[in-house]
């Protein structure tokens, strides 16, 4: 059952250091977010499906003096979302920030993707945000805290050969906008972050057209932010309780053009379609 507001601890637990749950935080942006939030005085709950990697991330952050727990689980499963929030409330009695960072991507045209791939990506990116949010809402309302959803450039305009990923990120935008209005009277801050090109963790995995996990090839020839830069920007959004944030000059330009001259983006992608197609079909190393 969802946690009720009256089940959230009060007293000394509620006046202690704030608590942040970051999904998909055993690597990449999520791991960097955990370090930044810990440095800003938060107790941090890490989440991921790979328990060995998650424990390594927890141990590394704990070694810096941070107060950290690991709550392993699959965000696309409702039961796991409930269990994660319950574990945090049992440990610390409160939850102030939920950052929905976990996500998945695929490569290839719609006509070549196996039907199961659509469900894989949508379940992780969309339900994997909705379920933890629903499970955490009573506790976040109790602290008048923040819920942040992580989108990407694909959430601004669909990217060819990334259609299902783009669909999930644009749906995430609608979910976030609706949630923001619903929770305004409860004093909950709801933020949406459009992340631009970011340096990949070497262990970053996407799905191929058959749904097999492959390591994402390095992005060459692009100006990229570091995970630490992205994490700092997201932490600032939370501190200032801003409704949205678009990262990188390219992202800001794309966001503006989409609203003023959407046909221009179609033209830009069309002129670069061959390059995008080649990048999407570049052979990649299988996981395992």
PDB file of C-alpha atoms in Angstrom:
ATOM      1  CA  UNK A   1       0.000   0.000   0.000  1.00  0.00           C
ATOM      2  CA  UNK A   2       1.195   3.593  -0.605  1.00  0.00           C
ATOM      3  CA  UNK A   3       2.706   5.333   2.409  1.00  0.00           C
ATOM      4  CA  UNK A   4       0.236   7.724   4.037  1.00  0.00           C
ATOM      5  CA  UNK A   5       1.286  11.181   5.270  1.00  0.00           C
ATOM      6  CA  UNK A   6       0.469  10.171   8.845  1.00  0.00           C
ATOM      7  CA  UNK A   7       2.972   7.319   8.522  1.00  0.00           C
ATOM      8  CA  UNK A   8       5.844   9.735   7.924  1.00  0.00           C
ATOM      9  CA  UNK A   9       7.820  10.249  11.100  1.00  0.00           C
ATOM     10  CA  UNK A  10       7.754  13.581  12.878  1.00  0.00           C
ATOM     11  CA  UNK A  11       9.776  15.208  15.616  1.00  0.00           C
ATOM     12  CA  UNK A  12      13.558  14.861  15.477  1.00  0.00           C
ATOM     13  CA  UNK A  13      13.395  12.780  12.297  1.00  0.00           C
ATOM     14  CA  UNK A  14      11.574  15.584  10.462  1.00  0.00           C
ATOM     15  CA  UNK A  15      14.043  18.253  11.590  1.00  0.00           C
ATOM     16  CA  UNK A  16      17.112  16.222  10.581  1.00  0.00           C
ATOM     17  CA  UNK A  17      19.009  16.554   7.303  1.00  0.00           C
ATOM     18  CA  UNK A  18      16.812  16.310   4.193  1.00  0.00           C
ATOM     19  CA  UNK A  19      16.649  13.087   2.195  1.00  0.00           C
ATOM     20  CA  UNK A  20      16.922  12.570  -1.566  1.00  0.00           C
ATOM     21  CA  UNK A  21      16.065   9.456  -3.565  1.00  0.00           C
ATOM     22  CA  UNK A  22      17.796   9.310  -6.948  1.00  0.00           C
ATOM     23  CA  UNK A  23      16.746   6.552  -9.316  1.00  0.00           C
ATOM     24  CA  UNK A  24      19.350   5.089 -11.641  1.00  0.00           C
ATOM     25  CA  UNK A  25      22.164   6.406  -9.464  1.00  0.00           C
ATOM     26  CA  UNK A  26      24.795   3.674  -9.581  1.00  0.00           C
ATOM     27  CA  UNK A  27      26.530   5.325 -12.553  1.00  0.00           C
ATOM     28  CA  UNK A  28      26.578   8.352 -14.849  1.00  0.00           C
ATOM     29  CA  UNK A  29      24.476  11.429 -14.123  1.00  0.00           C
ATOM     30  CA  UNK A  30      22.658   9.699 -11.263  1.00  0.00           C
ATOM     31  CA  UNK A  31      25.884   8.863  -9.467  1.00  0.00           C
ATOM     32  CA  UNK A  32      27.129  12.425  -9.948  1.00  0.00           C
ATOM     33  CA  UNK A  33      23.810  13.727  -8.618  1.00  0.00           C
ATOM     34  CA  UNK A  34      24.217  11.625  -5.484  1.00  0.00           C
ATOM     35  CA  UNK A  35      27.630  13.164  -4.824  1.00  0.00           C
ATOM     36  CA  UNK A  36      26.383  16.721  -5.411  1.00  0.00           C
ATOM     37  CA  UNK A  37      23.295  16.301  -3.228  1.00  0.00           C
ATOM     38  CA  UNK A  38      25.367  14.722  -0.455  1.00  0.00           C
ATOM     39  CA  UNK A  39      27.805  17.642  -0.621  1.00  0.00           C
ATOM     40  CA  UNK A  40      24.837  19.972  -0.142  1.00  0.00           C
ATOM     41  CA  UNK A  41      23.813  18.280   3.085  1.00  0.00           C
ATOM     42  CA  UNK A  42      21.345  15.639   1.899  1.00  0.00           C
ATOM     43  CA  UNK A  43      21.138  12.076   3.040  1.00  0.00           C
ATOM     44  CA  UNK A  44      21.006  10.075  -0.166  1.00  0.00           C
ATOM     45  CA  UNK A  45      19.214   6.890  -1.199  1.00  0.00           C
ATOM     46  CA  UNK A  46      20.810   5.290  -4.247  1.00  0.00           C
ATOM     47  CA  UNK A  47      18.819   3.103  -6.625  1.00  0.00           C
ATOM     48  CA  UNK A  48      19.656   0.677  -9.408  1.00  0.00           C
ATOM     49  CA  UNK A  49      19.061  -2.874 -10.620  1.00  0.00           C
ATOM     50  CA  UNK A  50      22.686  -4.049 -10.604  1.00  0.00           C
ATOM     51  CA  UNK A  51      23.244  -4.698  -6.901  1.00  0.00           C
ATOM     52  CA  UNK A  52      27.028  -5.075  -7.196  1.00  0.00           C
ATOM     53  CA  UNK A  53      27.420  -1.749  -8.994  1.00  0.00           C
ATOM     54  CA  UNK A  54      24.965  -0.124  -6.605  1.00  0.00           C
ATOM     55  CA  UNK A  55      26.901  -1.323  -3.558  1.00  0.00           C
ATOM     56  CA  UNK A  56      30.152  -0.046  -5.070  1.00  0.00           C
ATOM     57  CA  UNK A  57      28.579   3.381  -5.586  1.00  0.00           C
ATOM     58  CA  UNK A  58      27.236   3.368  -2.016  1.00  0.00           C
ATOM     59  CA  UNK A  59      30.625   2.422  -0.559  1.00  0.00           C
ATOM     60  CA  UNK A  60      32.436   5.112  -2.575  1.00  0.00           C
ATOM     61  CA  UNK A  61      30.028   7.837  -1.477  1.00  0.00           C
ATOM     62  CA  UNK A  62      30.008   6.660   2.143  1.00  0.00           C
ATOM     63  CA  UNK A  63      33.816   6.910   2.150  1.00  0.00           C
ATOM     64  CA  UNK A  64      33.473  10.671   1.583  1.00  0.00           C
ATOM     65  CA  UNK A  65      31.514  10.995   4.845  1.00  0.00           C
ATOM     66  CA  UNK A  66      28.071  11.088   3.270  1.00  0.00           C
ATOM     67  CA  UNK A  67      25.094   9.318   4.830  1.00  0.00           C
ATOM     68  CA  UNK A  68      23.926   6.883   2.150  1.00  0.00           C
ATOM     69  CA  UNK A  69      21.734   3.827   1.775  1.00  0.00           C
ATOM     70  CA  UNK A  70      21.088   1.657  -1.274  1.00  0.00           C
ATOM     71  CA  UNK A  71      17.517   0.748  -2.257  1.00  0.00           C
ATOM     72  CA  UNK A  72      17.857  -1.671  -5.176  1.00  0.00           C
ATOM     73  CA  UNK A  73      14.859  -2.121  -7.420  1.00  0.00           C
ATOM     74  CA  UNK A  74      13.365  -1.942 -10.902  1.00  0.00           C
ATOM     75  CA  UNK A  75      11.587   1.405 -11.254  1.00  0.00           C
ATOM     76  CA  UNK A  76       9.270  -0.028 -13.910  1.00  0.00           C
ATOM     77  CA  UNK A  77       7.716  -2.308 -11.247  1.00  0.00           C
ATOM     78  CA  UNK A  78       5.148  -0.713  -8.927  1.00  0.00           C
ATOM     79  CA  UNK A  79       6.002  -3.072  -6.093  1.00  0.00           C
ATOM     80  CA  UNK A  80       9.662  -2.030  -6.228  1.00  0.00           C
ATOM     81  CA  UNK A  81       8.734   1.649  -6.095  1.00  0.00           C
ATOM     82  CA  UNK A  82       6.632   1.080  -2.978  1.00  0.00           C
ATOM     83  CA  UNK A  83       9.381  -0.965  -1.355  1.00  0.00           C
ATOM     84  CA  UNK A  84      12.059   1.654  -2.086  1.00  0.00           C
ATOM     85  CA  UNK A  85      10.073   4.467  -0.483  1.00  0.00           C
ATOM     86  CA  UNK A  86       9.135   2.301   2.497  1.00  0.00           C
ATOM     87  CA  UNK A  87      12.807   1.450   3.085  1.00  0.00           C
ATOM     88  CA  UNK A  88      13.756   5.138   3.078  1.00  0.00           C
ATOM     89  CA  UNK A  89      11.014   6.073   5.525  1.00  0.00           C
ATOM     90  CA  UNK A  90      12.004   3.214   7.791  1.00  0.00           C
ATOM     91  CA  UNK A  91      15.647   4.320   7.754  1.00  0.00           C
ATOM     92  CA  UNK A  92      15.227   8.098   7.960  1.00  0.00           C
ATOM     93  CA  UNK A  93      11.563   8.910   8.506  1.00  0.00           C
ATOM     94  CA  UNK A  94      11.246  11.435   5.705  1.00  0.00           C
ATOM     95  CA  UNK A  95      11.704  12.045   1.987  1.00  0.00           C
ATOM     96  CA  UNK A  96      12.316  15.529   0.613  1.00  0.00           C
ATOM     97  CA  UNK A  97      13.455  15.031  -2.971  1.00  0.00           C
ATOM     98  CA  UNK A  98      12.778  12.437  -5.653  1.00  0.00           C
ATOM     99  CA  UNK A  99      14.891  12.675  -8.800  1.00  0.00           C
ATOM    100  CA  UNK A 100      13.551  10.420 -11.540  1.00  0.00           C
ATOM    101  CA  UNK A 101      16.809   9.843 -13.378  1.00  0.00           C
ATOM    102  CA  UNK A 102      16.598   6.182 -14.447  1.00  0.00           C
ATOM    103  CA  UNK A 103      16.107   5.737 -18.175  1.00  0.00           C
ATOM    104  CA  UNK A 104      16.729   3.540 -21.185  1.00  0.00           C
ATOM    105  CA  UNK A 105      17.199   4.089 -24.908  1.00  0.00           C
ATOM    106  CA  UNK A 106      17.258   2.114 -28.117  1.00  0.00           C
ATOM    107  CA  UNK A 107      18.756   2.580 -31.556  1.00  0.00           C
ATOM    108  CA  UNK A 108      17.205   1.902 -34.927  1.00  0.00           C
ATOM    109  CA  UNK A 109      14.190   2.779 -37.104  1.00  0.00           C
ATOM    110  CA  UNK A 110      10.664   1.960 -35.985  1.00  0.00           C
ATOM    111  CA  UNK A 111      10.283  -0.497 -38.857  1.00  0.00           C
ATOM    112  CA  UNK A 112      13.129  -2.650 -37.573  1.00  0.00           C
ATOM    113  CA  UNK A 113      12.467  -2.611 -33.822  1.00  0.00           C
ATOM    114  CA  UNK A 114      11.142  -5.793 -32.249  1.00  0.00           C
ATOM    115  CA  UNK A 115       7.707  -5.180 -30.633  1.00  0.00           C
ATOM    116  CA  UNK A 116       9.098  -6.014 -27.188  1.00  0.00           C
ATOM    117  CA  UNK A 117      11.551  -3.117 -27.435  1.00  0.00           C
ATOM    118  CA  UNK A 118       8.734  -0.565 -27.354  1.00  0.00           C
ATOM    119  CA  UNK A 119       7.494  -1.921 -24.039  1.00  0.00           C
ATOM    120  CA  UNK A 120      11.030  -2.123 -22.611  1.00  0.00           C
ATOM    121  CA  UNK A 121      11.776   1.543 -23.227  1.00  0.00           C
ATOM    122  CA  UNK A 122       8.331   2.913 -22.376  1.00  0.00           C
ATOM    123  CA  UNK A 123       8.111   0.900 -19.158  1.00  0.00           C
ATOM    124  CA  UNK A 124      11.473   2.136 -17.892  1.00  0.00           C
ATOM    125  CA  UNK A 125      11.258   5.766 -19.028  1.00  0.00           C
ATOM    126  CA  UNK A 126       7.581   6.471 -18.409  1.00  0.00           C
ATOM    127  CA  UNK A 127       6.250   3.993 -15.856  1.00  0.00           C
ATOM    128  CA  UNK A 128       9.706   4.080 -14.256  1.00  0.00           C
ATOM    129  CA  UNK A 129       8.993   7.724 -13.459  1.00  0.00           C
ATOM    130  CA  UNK A 130       5.272   7.456 -12.716  1.00  0.00           C
ATOM    131  CA  UNK A 131       5.534   4.549 -10.262  1.00  0.00           C
ATOM    132  CA  UNK A 132       8.251   6.012  -7.984  1.00  0.00           C
ATOM    133  CA  UNK A 133       6.482   9.376  -8.106  1.00  0.00           C
ATOM    134  CA  UNK A 134       3.162   7.878  -7.042  1.00  0.00           C
ATOM    135  CA  UNK A 135       4.824   5.884  -4.275  1.00  0.00           C
ATOM    136  CA  UNK A 136       6.750   8.907  -2.986  1.00  0.00           C
ATOM    137  CA  UNK A 137       3.984  11.540  -3.206  1.00  0.00           C
ATOM    138  CA  UNK A 138       2.588  11.221   0.345  1.00  0.00           C
ATOM    139  CA  UNK A 139       6.051  11.601   1.867  1.00  0.00           C
ATOM    140  CA  UNK A 140       7.012  14.464  -0.480  1.00  0.00           C
ATOM    141  CA  UNK A 141       3.782  16.276   0.369  1.00  0.00           C
ATOM    142  CA  UNK A 142       4.584  15.926   4.062  1.00  0.00           C
ATOM    143  CA  UNK A 143       7.910  17.731   3.595  1.00  0.00           C
ATOM    144  CA  UNK A 144       6.658  20.077   0.823  1.00  0.00           C
ATOM    145  CA  UNK A 145       9.591  18.775  -1.141  1.00  0.00           C
ATOM    146  CA  UNK A 146      10.577  18.349  -4.772  1.00  0.00           C
ATOM    147  CA  UNK A 147       9.991  15.872  -7.575  1.00  0.00           C
ATOM    148  CA  UNK A 148      12.269  16.227 -10.587  1.00  0.00           C
ATOM    149  CA  UNK A 149      11.963  14.375 -13.889  1.00  0.00           C
ATOM    150  CA  UNK A 150      14.899  14.074 -16.264  1.00  0.00           C
ATOM    151  CA  UNK A 151      14.140  14.479 -19.958  1.00  0.00           C
ATOM    152  CA  UNK A 152      16.452  15.117 -22.921  1.00  0.00           C
ATOM    153  CA  UNK A 153      16.656  16.884 -26.270  1.00  0.00           C
ATOM    154  CA  UNK A 154      14.391  14.103 -27.565  1.00  0.00           C
ATOM    155  CA  UNK A 155      11.727  15.482 -25.234  1.00  0.00           C
ATOM    156  CA  UNK A 156      11.747  18.754 -27.182  1.00  0.00           C
ATOM    157  CA  UNK A 157      11.578  17.315 -30.705  1.00  0.00           C
ATOM    158  CA  UNK A 158      11.540  13.703 -31.870  1.00  0.00           C
ATOM    159  CA  UNK A 159      14.922  12.379 -33.035  1.00  0.00           C
ATOM    160  CA  UNK A 160      14.969  10.041 -36.033  1.00  0.00           C
ATOM    161  CA  UNK A 161      16.048   6.462 -35.250  1.00  0.00           C
ATOM    162  CA  UNK A 162      15.198   7.202 -31.615  1.00  0.00           C
ATOM    163  CA  UNK A 163      11.411   7.328 -32.003  1.00  0.00           C
ATOM    164  CA  UNK A 164      10.332   5.244 -29.019  1.00  0.00           C
ATOM    165  CA  UNK A 165      12.853   7.014 -26.754  1.00  0.00           C
ATOM    166  CA  UNK A 166      11.583  10.379 -28.027  1.00  0.00           C
ATOM    167  CA  UNK A 167       7.979   9.325 -27.436  1.00  0.00           C
ATOM    168  CA  UNK A 168       8.722   8.382 -23.833  1.00  0.00           C
ATOM    169  CA  UNK A 169      10.540  11.638 -23.110  1.00  0.00           C
ATOM    170  CA  UNK A 170       7.795  13.789 -24.617  1.00  0.00           C
ATOM    171  CA  UNK A 171       5.171  11.884 -22.626  1.00  0.00           C
ATOM    172  CA  UNK A 172       7.305  12.536 -19.552  1.00  0.00           C
ATOM    173  CA  UNK A 173       7.002  16.265 -20.216  1.00  0.00           C
ATOM    174  CA  UNK A 174       3.197  16.093 -20.249  1.00  0.00           C
ATOM    175  CA  UNK A 175       3.197  14.020 -17.058  1.00  0.00           C
ATOM    176  CA  UNK A 176       5.451  16.533 -15.295  1.00  0.00           C
ATOM    177  CA  UNK A 177       3.416  19.548 -16.401  1.00  0.00           C
ATOM    178  CA  UNK A 178       0.177  17.945 -15.195  1.00  0.00           C
ATOM    179  CA  UNK A 179       1.695  16.880 -11.890  1.00  0.00           C
ATOM    180  CA  UNK A 180       3.029  20.382 -11.260  1.00  0.00           C
ATOM    181  CA  UNK A 181      -0.460  21.859 -11.473  1.00  0.00           C
ATOM    182  CA  UNK A 182      -2.047  19.087  -9.388  1.00  0.00           C
ATOM    183  CA  UNK A 183       0.470  19.446  -6.556  1.00  0.00           C
ATOM    184  CA  UNK A 184       0.732  23.247  -6.467  1.00  0.00           C
ATOM    185  CA  UNK A 185      -1.675  23.613  -3.518  1.00  0.00           C
ATOM    186  CA  UNK A 186       0.195  20.892  -1.619  1.00  0.00           C
ATOM    187  CA  UNK A 187       3.382  22.954  -1.871  1.00  0.00           C
ATOM    188  CA  UNK A 188       5.260  20.325  -3.882  1.00  0.00           C
ATOM    189  CA  UNK A 189       7.866  21.584  -6.314  1.00  0.00           C
ATOM    190  CA  UNK A 190       7.838  19.677  -9.626  1.00  0.00           C
ATOM    191  CA  UNK A 191      10.705  20.262 -12.035  1.00  0.00           C
ATOM    192  CA  UNK A 192      11.557  19.073 -15.543  1.00  0.00           C
ATOM    193  CA  UNK A 193      15.129  19.054 -16.881  1.00  0.00           C
ATOM    194  CA  UNK A 194      16.011  18.754 -20.554  1.00  0.00           C
ATOM    195  CA  UNK A 195      19.529  17.297 -20.537  1.00  0.00           C
ATOM    196  CA  UNK A 196      21.745  17.888 -23.577  1.00  0.00           C
ATOM    197  CA  UNK A 197      24.656  15.826 -24.859  1.00  0.00           C
ATOM    198  CA  UNK A 198      26.524  14.446 -21.855  1.00  0.00           C
ATOM    199  CA  UNK A 199      29.677  12.383 -21.510  1.00  0.00           C
ATOM    200  CA  UNK A 200      28.638   8.735 -21.337  1.00  0.00           C
ATOM    201  CA  UNK A 201      29.664   6.385 -18.587  1.00  0.00           C
ATOM    202  CA  UNK A 202      31.645   3.564 -20.298  1.00  0.00           C
ATOM    203  CA  UNK A 203      29.102   1.090 -18.880  1.00  0.00           C
ATOM    204  CA  UNK A 204      26.089   2.942 -20.330  1.00  0.00           C
ATOM    205  CA  UNK A 205      23.749   0.443 -22.004  1.00  0.00           C
ATOM    206  CA  UNK A 206      21.033   0.837 -24.652  1.00  0.00           C
ATOM    207  CA  UNK A 207      18.876  -1.722 -26.475  1.00  0.00           C
ATOM    208  CA  UNK A 208      19.503  -2.865 -30.035  1.00  0.00           C
ATOM    209  CA  UNK A 209      16.649  -3.497 -32.471  1.00  0.00           C
ATOM    210  CA  UNK A 210      16.061  -6.957 -30.978  1.00  0.00           C
ATOM    211  CA  UNK A 211      16.027  -5.712 -27.393  1.00  0.00           C
ATOM    212  CA  UNK A 212      19.515  -6.968 -26.529  1.00  0.00           C
ATOM    213  CA  UNK A 213      21.589  -4.713 -24.246  1.00  0.00           C
ATOM    214  CA  UNK A 214      24.602  -3.144 -25.958  1.00  0.00           C
ATOM    215  CA  UNK A 215      27.158  -0.620 -24.766  1.00  0.00           C
ATOM    216  CA  UNK A 216      26.422   2.858 -26.095  1.00  0.00           C
ATOM    217  CA  UNK A 217      29.244   3.950 -28.423  1.00  0.00           C
ATOM    218  CA  UNK A 218      31.086   7.124 -27.471  1.00  0.00           C
ATOM    219  CA  UNK A 219      29.645  10.304 -28.997  1.00  0.00           C
ATOM    220  CA  UNK A 220      32.361  11.835 -31.122  1.00  0.00           C
ATOM    221  CA  UNK A 221      32.499  15.348 -32.553  1.00  0.00           C
ATOM    222  CA  UNK A 222      30.016  16.832 -30.089  1.00  0.00           C
ATOM    223  CA  UNK A 223      30.429  19.373 -27.328  1.00  0.00           C
ATOM    224  CA  UNK A 224      29.345  17.570 -24.180  1.00  0.00           C
ATOM    225  CA  UNK A 225      28.764  18.409 -20.557  1.00  0.00           C
ATOM    226  CA  UNK A 226      30.234  16.286 -17.819  1.00  0.00           C
ATOM    227  CA  UNK A 227      27.883  14.371 -15.506  1.00  0.00           C
ATOM    228  CA  UNK A 228      29.082  16.644 -12.695  1.00  0.00           C
ATOM    229  CA  UNK A 229      28.058  19.776 -14.615  1.00  0.00           C
ATOM    230  CA  UNK A 230      24.623  18.322 -15.286  1.00  0.00           C
ATOM    231  CA  UNK A 231      24.230  17.233 -11.665  1.00  0.00           C
ATOM    232  CA  UNK A 232      25.132  20.679 -10.343  1.00  0.00           C
ATOM    233  CA  UNK A 233      22.576  22.318 -12.641  1.00  0.00           C
ATOM    234  CA  UNK A 234      19.851  19.923 -11.477  1.00  0.00           C
ATOM    235  CA  UNK A 235      20.712  20.526  -7.818  1.00  0.00           C
ATOM    236  CA  UNK A 236      20.477  24.281  -8.443  1.00  0.00           C
ATOM    237  CA  UNK A 237      17.023  23.824 -10.012  1.00  0.00           C
ATOM    238  CA  UNK A 238      15.905  22.006  -6.854  1.00  0.00           C
ATOM    239  CA  UNK A 239      17.364  24.654  -4.554  1.00  0.00           C
ATOM    240  CA  UNK A 240      15.610  27.430  -6.490  1.00  0.00           C
ATOM    241  CA  UNK A 241      12.441  25.368  -7.050  1.00  0.00           C
ATOM    242  CA  UNK A 242      12.426  26.215 -10.741  1.00  0.00           C
ATOM    243  CA  UNK A 243       9.796  24.547 -12.951  1.00  0.00           C
ATOM    244  CA  UNK A 244      12.064  23.662 -15.877  1.00  0.00           C
ATOM    245  CA  UNK A 245      15.614  23.826 -17.108  1.00  0.00           C
ATOM    246  CA  UNK A 246      17.095  23.365 -20.575  1.00  0.00           C
ATOM    247  CA  UNK A 247      20.800  22.514 -20.607  1.00  0.00           C
ATOM    248  CA  UNK A 248      23.515  23.351 -23.187  1.00  0.00           C
ATOM    249  CA  UNK A 249      23.415  26.098 -25.829  1.00  0.00           C
ATOM    250  CA  UNK A 250      22.234  23.545 -28.407  1.00  0.00           C
ATOM    251  CA  UNK A 251      19.367  22.511 -26.156  1.00  0.00           C
ATOM    252  CA  UNK A 252      18.312  26.110 -25.517  1.00  0.00           C
ATOM    253  CA  UNK A 253      18.356  26.849 -29.263  1.00  0.00           C
ATOM    254  CA  UNK A 254      16.344  23.699 -30.013  1.00  0.00           C
ATOM    255  CA  UNK A 255      13.793  24.596 -27.321  1.00  0.00           C
ATOM    256  CA  UNK A 256      13.321  28.082 -28.784  1.00  0.00           C
ATOM    257  CA  UNK A 257      13.166  26.979 -32.419  1.00  0.00           C
ATOM    258  CA  UNK A 258      10.632  24.235 -31.639  1.00  0.00           C
ATOM    259  CA  UNK A 259       8.265  26.882 -30.293  1.00  0.00           C
ATOM    260  CA  UNK A 260       8.802  29.463 -33.002  1.00  0.00           C
ATOM    261  CA  UNK A 261       9.772  27.575 -36.191  1.00  0.00           C
ATOM    262  CA  UNK A 262       9.221  23.819 -35.688  1.00  0.00           C
ATOM    263  CA  UNK A 263       9.560  23.161 -39.413  1.00  0.00           C
ATOM    264  CA  UNK A 264      13.153  24.374 -39.244  1.00  0.00           C
ATOM    265  CA  UNK A 265      14.086  21.478 -36.953  1.00  0.00           C
ATOM    266  CA  UNK A 266      12.574  19.025 -39.423  1.00  0.00           C
ATOM    267  CA  UNK A 267      14.745  20.582 -42.115  1.00  0.00           C
ATOM    268  CA  UNK A 268      17.901  20.355 -39.976  1.00  0.00           C
ATOM    269  CA  UNK A 269      17.299  16.690 -39.158  1.00  0.00           C
ATOM    270  CA  UNK A 270      16.449  15.910 -42.799  1.00  0.00           C
ATOM    271  CA  UNK A 271      19.731  17.389 -43.991  1.00  0.00           C
ATOM    272  CA  UNK A 272      21.627  15.323 -41.440  1.00  0.00           C
ATOM    273  CA  UNK A 273      19.558  12.150 -41.792  1.00  0.00           C
ATOM    274  CA  UNK A 274      22.332  10.100 -43.398  1.00  0.00           C
ATOM    275  CA  UNK A 275      24.723  10.871 -40.544  1.00  0.00           C
ATOM    276  CA  UNK A 276      22.098  10.117 -37.902  1.00  0.00           C
ATOM    277  CA  UNK A 277      21.219   6.846 -39.653  1.00  0.00           C
ATOM    278  CA  UNK A 278      24.890   5.846 -39.750  1.00  0.00           C
ATOM    279  CA  UNK A 279      25.356   6.589 -36.054  1.00  0.00           C
ATOM    280  CA  UNK A 280      22.267   4.545 -35.195  1.00  0.00           C
ATOM    281  CA  UNK A 281      23.527   1.557 -37.156  1.00  0.00           C
ATOM    282  CA  UNK A 282      27.142   1.629 -35.970  1.00  0.00           C
ATOM    283  CA  UNK A 283      28.059  -1.826 -34.562  1.00  0.00           C
ATOM    284  CA  UNK A 284      28.237  -1.876 -30.787  1.00  0.00           C
ATOM    285  CA  UNK A 285      29.553  -4.327 -28.216  1.00  0.00           C
ATOM    286  CA  UNK A 286      27.018  -6.698 -26.708  1.00  0.00           C
ATOM    287  CA  UNK A 287      26.718  -6.812 -22.925  1.00  0.00           C
ATOM    288  CA  UNK A 288      27.844 -10.081 -21.376  1.00  0.00           C
TER     289      UNK A 288
END
